[in-house]
Tab-separated table of C-alpha atoms in Angstrom:
chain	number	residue	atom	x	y	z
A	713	UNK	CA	-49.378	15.933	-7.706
A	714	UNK	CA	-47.869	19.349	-6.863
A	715	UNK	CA	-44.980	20.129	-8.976
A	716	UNK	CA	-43.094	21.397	-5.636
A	717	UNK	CA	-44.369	17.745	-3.890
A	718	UNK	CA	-42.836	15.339	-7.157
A	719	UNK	CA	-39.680	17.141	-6.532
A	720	UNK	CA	-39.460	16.422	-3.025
A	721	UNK	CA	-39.685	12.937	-3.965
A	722	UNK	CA	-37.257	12.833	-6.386
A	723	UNK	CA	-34.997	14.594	-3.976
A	724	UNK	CA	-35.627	11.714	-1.487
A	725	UNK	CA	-35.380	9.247	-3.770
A	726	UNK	CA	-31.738	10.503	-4.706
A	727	UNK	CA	-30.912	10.841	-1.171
A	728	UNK	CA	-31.895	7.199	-0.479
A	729	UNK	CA	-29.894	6.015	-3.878
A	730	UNK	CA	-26.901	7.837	-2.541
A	731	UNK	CA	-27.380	6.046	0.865
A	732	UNK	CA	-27.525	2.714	-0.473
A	733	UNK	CA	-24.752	3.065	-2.977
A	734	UNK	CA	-22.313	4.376	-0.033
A	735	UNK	CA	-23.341	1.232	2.578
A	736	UNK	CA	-22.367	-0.468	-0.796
A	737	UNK	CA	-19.551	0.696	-1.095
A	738	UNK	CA	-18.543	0.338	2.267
A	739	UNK	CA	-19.365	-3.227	2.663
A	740	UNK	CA	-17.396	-4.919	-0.604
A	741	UNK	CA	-14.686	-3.158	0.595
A	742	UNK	CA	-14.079	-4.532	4.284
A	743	UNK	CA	-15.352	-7.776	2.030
A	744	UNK	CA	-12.355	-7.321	-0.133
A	745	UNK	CA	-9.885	-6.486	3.029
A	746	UNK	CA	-11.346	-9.601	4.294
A	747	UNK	CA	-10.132	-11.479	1.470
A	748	UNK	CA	-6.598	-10.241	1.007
A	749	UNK	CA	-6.280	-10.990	4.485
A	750	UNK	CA	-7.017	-14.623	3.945
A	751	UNK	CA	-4.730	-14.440	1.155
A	752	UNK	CA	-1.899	-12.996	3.654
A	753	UNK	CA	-2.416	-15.480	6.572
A	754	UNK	CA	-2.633	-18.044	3.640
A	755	UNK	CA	-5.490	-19.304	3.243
A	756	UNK	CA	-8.010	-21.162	1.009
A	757	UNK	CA	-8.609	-19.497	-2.525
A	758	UNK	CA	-12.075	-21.476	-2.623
A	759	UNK	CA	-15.255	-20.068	-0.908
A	760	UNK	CA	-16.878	-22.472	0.449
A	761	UNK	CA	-20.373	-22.962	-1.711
A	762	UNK	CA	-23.066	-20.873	-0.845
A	763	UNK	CA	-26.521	-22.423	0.919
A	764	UNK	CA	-28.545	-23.710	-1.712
A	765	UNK	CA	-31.440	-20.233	-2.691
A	766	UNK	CA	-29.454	-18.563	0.051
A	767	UNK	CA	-28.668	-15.864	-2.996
A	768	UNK	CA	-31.139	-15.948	-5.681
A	769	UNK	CA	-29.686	-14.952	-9.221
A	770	UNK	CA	-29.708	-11.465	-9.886
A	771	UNK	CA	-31.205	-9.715	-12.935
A	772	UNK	CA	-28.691	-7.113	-13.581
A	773	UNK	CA	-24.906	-6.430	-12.472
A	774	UNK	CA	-24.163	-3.619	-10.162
A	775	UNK	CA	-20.392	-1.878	-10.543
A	776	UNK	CA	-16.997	-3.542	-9.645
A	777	UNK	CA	-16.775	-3.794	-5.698
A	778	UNK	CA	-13.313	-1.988	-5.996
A	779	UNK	CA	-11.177	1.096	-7.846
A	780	UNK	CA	-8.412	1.811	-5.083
A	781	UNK	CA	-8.876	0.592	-1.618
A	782	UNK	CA	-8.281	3.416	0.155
A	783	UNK	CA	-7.221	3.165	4.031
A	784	UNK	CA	-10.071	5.309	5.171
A	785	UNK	CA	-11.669	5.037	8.951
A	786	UNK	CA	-15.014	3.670	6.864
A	787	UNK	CA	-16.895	1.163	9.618
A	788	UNK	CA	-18.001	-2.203	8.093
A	789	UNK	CA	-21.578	-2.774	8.431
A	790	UNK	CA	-21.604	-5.621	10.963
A	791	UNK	CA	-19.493	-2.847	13.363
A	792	UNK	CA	-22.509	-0.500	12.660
A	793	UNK	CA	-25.227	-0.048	14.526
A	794	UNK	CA	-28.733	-0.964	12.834
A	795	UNK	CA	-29.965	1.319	10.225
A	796	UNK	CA	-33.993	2.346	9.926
A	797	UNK	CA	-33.736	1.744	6.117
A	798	UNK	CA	-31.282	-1.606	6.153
A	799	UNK	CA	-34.431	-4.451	7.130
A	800	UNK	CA	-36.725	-2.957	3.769
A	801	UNK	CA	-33.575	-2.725	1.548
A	802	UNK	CA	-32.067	-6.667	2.215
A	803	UNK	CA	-33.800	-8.050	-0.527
A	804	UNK	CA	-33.307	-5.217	-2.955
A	805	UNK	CA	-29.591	-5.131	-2.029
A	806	UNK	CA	-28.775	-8.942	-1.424
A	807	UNK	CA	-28.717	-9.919	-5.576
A	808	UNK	CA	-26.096	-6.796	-5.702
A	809	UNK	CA	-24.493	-7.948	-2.669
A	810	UNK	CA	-23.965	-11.279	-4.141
A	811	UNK	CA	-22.432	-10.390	-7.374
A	812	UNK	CA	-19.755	-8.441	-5.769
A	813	UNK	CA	-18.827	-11.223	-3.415
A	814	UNK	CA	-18.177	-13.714	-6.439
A	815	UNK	CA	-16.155	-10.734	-7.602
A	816	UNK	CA	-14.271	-10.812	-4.672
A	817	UNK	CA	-14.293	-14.233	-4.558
A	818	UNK	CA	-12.510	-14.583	-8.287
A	819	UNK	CA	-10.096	-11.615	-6.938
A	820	UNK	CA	-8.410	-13.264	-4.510
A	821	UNK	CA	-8.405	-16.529	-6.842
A	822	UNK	CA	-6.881	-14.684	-8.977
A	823	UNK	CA	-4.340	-13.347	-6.810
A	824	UNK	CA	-3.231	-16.134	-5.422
A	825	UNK	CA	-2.944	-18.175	-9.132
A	826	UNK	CA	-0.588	-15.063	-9.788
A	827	UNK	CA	1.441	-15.759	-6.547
A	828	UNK	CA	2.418	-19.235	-7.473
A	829	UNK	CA	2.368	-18.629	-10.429
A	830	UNK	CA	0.027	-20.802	-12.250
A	831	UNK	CA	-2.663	-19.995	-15.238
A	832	UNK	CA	-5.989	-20.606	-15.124
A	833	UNK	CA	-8.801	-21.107	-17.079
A	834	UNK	CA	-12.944	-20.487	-17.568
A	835	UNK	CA	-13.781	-23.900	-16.740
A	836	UNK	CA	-12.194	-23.670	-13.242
A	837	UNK	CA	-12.843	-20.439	-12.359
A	838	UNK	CA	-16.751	-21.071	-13.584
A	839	UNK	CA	-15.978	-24.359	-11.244
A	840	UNK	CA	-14.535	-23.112	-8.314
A	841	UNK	CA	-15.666	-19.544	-7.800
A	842	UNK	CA	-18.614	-18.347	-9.864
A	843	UNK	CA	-20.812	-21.525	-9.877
A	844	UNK	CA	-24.679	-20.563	-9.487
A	845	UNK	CA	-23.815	-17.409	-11.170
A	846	UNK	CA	-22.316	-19.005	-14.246
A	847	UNK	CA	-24.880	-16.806	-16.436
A	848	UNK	CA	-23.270	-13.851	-14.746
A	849	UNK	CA	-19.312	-15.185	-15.766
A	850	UNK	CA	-18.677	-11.987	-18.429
A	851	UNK	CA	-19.604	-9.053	-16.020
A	852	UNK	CA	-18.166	-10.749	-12.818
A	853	UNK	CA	-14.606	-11.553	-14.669
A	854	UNK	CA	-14.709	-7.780	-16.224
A	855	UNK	CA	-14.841	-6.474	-13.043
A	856	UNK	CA	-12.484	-8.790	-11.227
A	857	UNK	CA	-9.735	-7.935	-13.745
A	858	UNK	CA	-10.476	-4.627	-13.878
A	859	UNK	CA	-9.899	-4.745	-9.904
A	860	UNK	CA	-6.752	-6.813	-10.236
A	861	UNK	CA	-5.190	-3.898	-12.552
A	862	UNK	CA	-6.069	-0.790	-10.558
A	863	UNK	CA	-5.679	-2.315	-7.239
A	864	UNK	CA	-2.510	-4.852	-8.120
A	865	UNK	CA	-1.041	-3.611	-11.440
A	866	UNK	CA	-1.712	-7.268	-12.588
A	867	UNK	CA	-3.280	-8.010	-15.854
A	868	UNK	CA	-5.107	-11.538	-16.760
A	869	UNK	CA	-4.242	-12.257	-20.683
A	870	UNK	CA	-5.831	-14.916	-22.479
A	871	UNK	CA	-3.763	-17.060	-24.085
A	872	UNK	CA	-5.967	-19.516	-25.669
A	873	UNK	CA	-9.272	-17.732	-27.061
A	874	UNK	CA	-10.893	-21.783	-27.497
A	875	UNK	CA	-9.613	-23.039	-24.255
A	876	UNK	CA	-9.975	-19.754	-22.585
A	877	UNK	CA	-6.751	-20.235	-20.915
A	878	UNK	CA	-5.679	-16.805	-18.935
A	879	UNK	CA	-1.894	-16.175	-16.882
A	880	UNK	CA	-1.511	-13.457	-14.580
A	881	UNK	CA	1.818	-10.900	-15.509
A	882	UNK	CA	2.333	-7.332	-14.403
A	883	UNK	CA	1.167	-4.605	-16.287
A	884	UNK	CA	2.781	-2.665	-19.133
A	885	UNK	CA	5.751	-5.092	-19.539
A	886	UNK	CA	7.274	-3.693	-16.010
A	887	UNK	CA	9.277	-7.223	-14.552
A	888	UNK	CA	9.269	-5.729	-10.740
A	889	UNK	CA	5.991	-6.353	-8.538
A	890	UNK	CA	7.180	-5.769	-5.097
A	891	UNK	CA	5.993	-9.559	-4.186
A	892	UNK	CA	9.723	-10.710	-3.895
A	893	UNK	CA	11.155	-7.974	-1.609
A	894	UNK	CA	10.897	-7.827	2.278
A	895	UNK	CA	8.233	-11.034	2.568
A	896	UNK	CA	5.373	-7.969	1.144
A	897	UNK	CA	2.894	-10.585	-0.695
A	898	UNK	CA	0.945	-8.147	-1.942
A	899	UNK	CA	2.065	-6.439	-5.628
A	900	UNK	CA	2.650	-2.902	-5.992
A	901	UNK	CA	2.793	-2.433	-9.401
A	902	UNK	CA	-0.196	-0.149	-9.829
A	903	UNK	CA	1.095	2.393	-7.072
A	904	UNK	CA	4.411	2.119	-9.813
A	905	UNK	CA	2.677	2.910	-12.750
A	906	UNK	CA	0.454	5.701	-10.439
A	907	UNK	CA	3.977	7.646	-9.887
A	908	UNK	CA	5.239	7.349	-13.427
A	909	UNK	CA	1.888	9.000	-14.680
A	910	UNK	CA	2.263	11.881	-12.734
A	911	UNK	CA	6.210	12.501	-13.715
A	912	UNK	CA	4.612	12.165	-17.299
A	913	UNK	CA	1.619	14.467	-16.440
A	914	UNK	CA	4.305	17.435	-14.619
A	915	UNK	CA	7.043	17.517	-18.139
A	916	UNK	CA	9.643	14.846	-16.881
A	917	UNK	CA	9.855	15.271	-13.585
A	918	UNK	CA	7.458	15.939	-11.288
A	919	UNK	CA	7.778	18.132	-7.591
A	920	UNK	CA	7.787	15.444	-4.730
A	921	UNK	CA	4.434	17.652	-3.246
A	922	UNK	CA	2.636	16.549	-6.537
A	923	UNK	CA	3.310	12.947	-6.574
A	924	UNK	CA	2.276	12.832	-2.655
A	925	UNK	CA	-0.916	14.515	-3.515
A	926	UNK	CA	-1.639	12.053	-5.917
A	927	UNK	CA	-0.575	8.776	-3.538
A	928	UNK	CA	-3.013	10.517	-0.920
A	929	UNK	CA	-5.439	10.067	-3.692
A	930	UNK	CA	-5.202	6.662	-3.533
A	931	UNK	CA	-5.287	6.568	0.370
A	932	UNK	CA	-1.619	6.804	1.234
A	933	UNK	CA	-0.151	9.296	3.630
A	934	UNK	CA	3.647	10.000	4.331
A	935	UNK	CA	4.805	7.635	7.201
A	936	UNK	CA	1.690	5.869	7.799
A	937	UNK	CA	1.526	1.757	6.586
A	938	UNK	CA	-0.941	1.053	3.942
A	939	UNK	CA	-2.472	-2.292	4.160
A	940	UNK	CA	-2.123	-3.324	0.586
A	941	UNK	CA	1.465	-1.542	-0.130
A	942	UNK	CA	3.251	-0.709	2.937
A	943	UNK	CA	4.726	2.203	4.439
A	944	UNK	CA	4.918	4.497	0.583
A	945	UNK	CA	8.115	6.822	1.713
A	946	UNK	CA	10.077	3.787	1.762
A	947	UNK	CA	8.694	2.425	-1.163
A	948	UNK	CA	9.039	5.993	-3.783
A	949	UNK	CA	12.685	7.354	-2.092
A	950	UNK	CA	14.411	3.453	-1.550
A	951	UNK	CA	12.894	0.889	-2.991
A	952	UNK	CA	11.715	1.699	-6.741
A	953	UNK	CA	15.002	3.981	-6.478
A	954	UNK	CA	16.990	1.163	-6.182
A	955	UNK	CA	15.233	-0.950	-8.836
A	956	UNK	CA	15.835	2.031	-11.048
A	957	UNK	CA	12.114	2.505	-11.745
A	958	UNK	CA	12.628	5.835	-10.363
A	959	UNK	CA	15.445	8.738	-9.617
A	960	UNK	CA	14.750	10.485	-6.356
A	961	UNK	CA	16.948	13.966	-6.270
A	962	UNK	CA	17.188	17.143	-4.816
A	963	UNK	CA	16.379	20.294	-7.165
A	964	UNK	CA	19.690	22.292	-8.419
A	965	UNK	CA	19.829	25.444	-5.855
A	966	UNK	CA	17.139	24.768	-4.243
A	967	UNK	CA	17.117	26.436	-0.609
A	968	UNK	CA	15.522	24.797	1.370
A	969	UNK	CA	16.161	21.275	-0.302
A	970	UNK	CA	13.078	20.384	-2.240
A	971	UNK	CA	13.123	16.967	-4.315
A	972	UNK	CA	11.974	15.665	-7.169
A	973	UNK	CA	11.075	12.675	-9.534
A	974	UNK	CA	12.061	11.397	-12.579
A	975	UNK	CA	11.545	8.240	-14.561
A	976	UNK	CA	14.625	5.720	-14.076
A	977	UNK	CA	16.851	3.682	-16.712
A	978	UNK	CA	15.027	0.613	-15.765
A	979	UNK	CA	11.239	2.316	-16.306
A	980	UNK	CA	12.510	3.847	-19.744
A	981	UNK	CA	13.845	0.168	-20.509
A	982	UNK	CA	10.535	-1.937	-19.766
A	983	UNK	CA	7.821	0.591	-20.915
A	984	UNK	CA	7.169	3.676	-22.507
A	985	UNK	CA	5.259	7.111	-21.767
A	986	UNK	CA	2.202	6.262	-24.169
A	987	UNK	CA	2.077	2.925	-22.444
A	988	UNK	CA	1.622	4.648	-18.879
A	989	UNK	CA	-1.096	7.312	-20.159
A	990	UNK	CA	-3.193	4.790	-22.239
A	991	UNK	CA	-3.291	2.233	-18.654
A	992	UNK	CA	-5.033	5.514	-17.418
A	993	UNK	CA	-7.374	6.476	-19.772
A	994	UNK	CA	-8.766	3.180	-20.475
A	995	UNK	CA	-10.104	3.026	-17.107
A	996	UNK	CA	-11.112	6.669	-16.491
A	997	UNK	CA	-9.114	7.511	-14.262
A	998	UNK	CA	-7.230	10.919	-15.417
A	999	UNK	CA	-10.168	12.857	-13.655
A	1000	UNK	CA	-9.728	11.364	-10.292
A	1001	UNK	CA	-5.823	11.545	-10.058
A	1002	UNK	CA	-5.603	15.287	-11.270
């Protein structure tokens, strides 16, 4: 084959990876607003159990179904029309499909353990949310934790290594998760930690422009409600304010006003700088928030 030919197909093959990862994408995350939902309008933890072949077990794991859920206009597929590609790419996407539902599944299991406040363990997750996918229990909890710390700020410690017991606390020691305040149900603590990094990252204290760059980052925009963490002005300038997580001021001679951030007694009490910069690096993240 022509060497100009091959790289036309390697150029459409790209194209059509790119095309499936996005629908991907799109898809586990109106799966996973679909879940929290549930979760809001309190409902069942527990999927109901799958038809039996309806998903046939998968040979590999495909990545987590979530890094921030970002409050983008993206349509889910069943408000799409039909795609030319989507009847020829069911069965090769269905096994991936699958995997990220049981992670969304053990997500909002998760969650809602953490609400009431109850551990958990391997046996009952494998019992109650993985199931036929017990072979897959290692990638699908990675990824499910991983989700519950970007997305929540939550982390899921094991506490027994042979019982593989696991409770749900916030992240980097921090005792405030937004949960308790205003009936929100959802944590914040992540957004928390989000702002904290950047006053690290900026010497200090960091210009309020900066730290809204980086929320819109995460998909949240100055007077518009999020549907994970609420309206964020309210949130950055009141409410972690008057925790003390944060010190919201106006810059000495500044004309016009411009305001700043700064890390508060109560942040400088519960965690530390290195604490805040190692939460990012371990999950690669430094790169997308700069």
């Amino acid at each position: 084959m022509p060497q100009h030919q091959m790289s036309e197909l390697c150029k459409l093959e790209e194209d059509n990876q790119d095309q499936r990862e996005n629908r991907d994408r799109v898809r586990c995350r109106c799966l996973f607003r679909d879940s929290l939902e549930e979760v809001a309008a309190g409902q069942t933890p527990i999927p109901p159990q799958s038809p039996q072949g309806a998903c046939p077990s998968p040979p590999a794991v495909a990545a987590p179904p979530c890094s921030h859920p970002e409050d983008q206009g993206s349509s889910c597929p069943d408000e799409e029309g039909p795609s030319s590609t989507e009847g020829s790419e069911d069965a090769e996407s269905s096994p991936r499909d699958a995997l990220h539902l049981k992670t969304v599944h053990l997500v909002r299991f998760l969650l809602l353990k953490y609400l009431v406040k109850e551990p958990t363990t391997k046996a009952e997750m494998l019992s109650r949310v993985i199931r036929e996918y017990q072979d897959h229990f290692d990638a699908i909890f990675s990824a499910a934790s991983e989700c519950m710390q970007l997305v929540f700020g939550i982390d899921v410690k094991e506490v027994d290594p042979i019982d593989h017991s696991y409770v749900l606390v916030t992240t980097l020691g921090l005792t405030y998760d937004g949960t308790v305040k205003d009936g929100h149900i959802f944590p914040n603590t992540s957004l928390l930690v989000t702002v904290l990094w950047v006053i690290d990252t900026e010497g200090d204290y960091a210009p309020e422009e900066v730290v809204w760059e980086a929320l819109r980052v995460r998909g949240l925009h100055d007077g518009k409600e999020h549907w994970i963490y609420g309206e964020p002005r309210e949130l950055i300038t009141k409410v972690w304010v008057r925790e003390q997580y944060l010190v919201y001021r106006q810059v000495p001679n500044s004309d016009p006003p411009r305001y700043e951030f700064l890390w508060g007694p109560r942040a400088h009490a519960e965690t530390t700088e290195l604490k805040v910069l190692d939460f990012f690096s371990q999950h690669h993240l430094l790169k997308r928030l700069s």
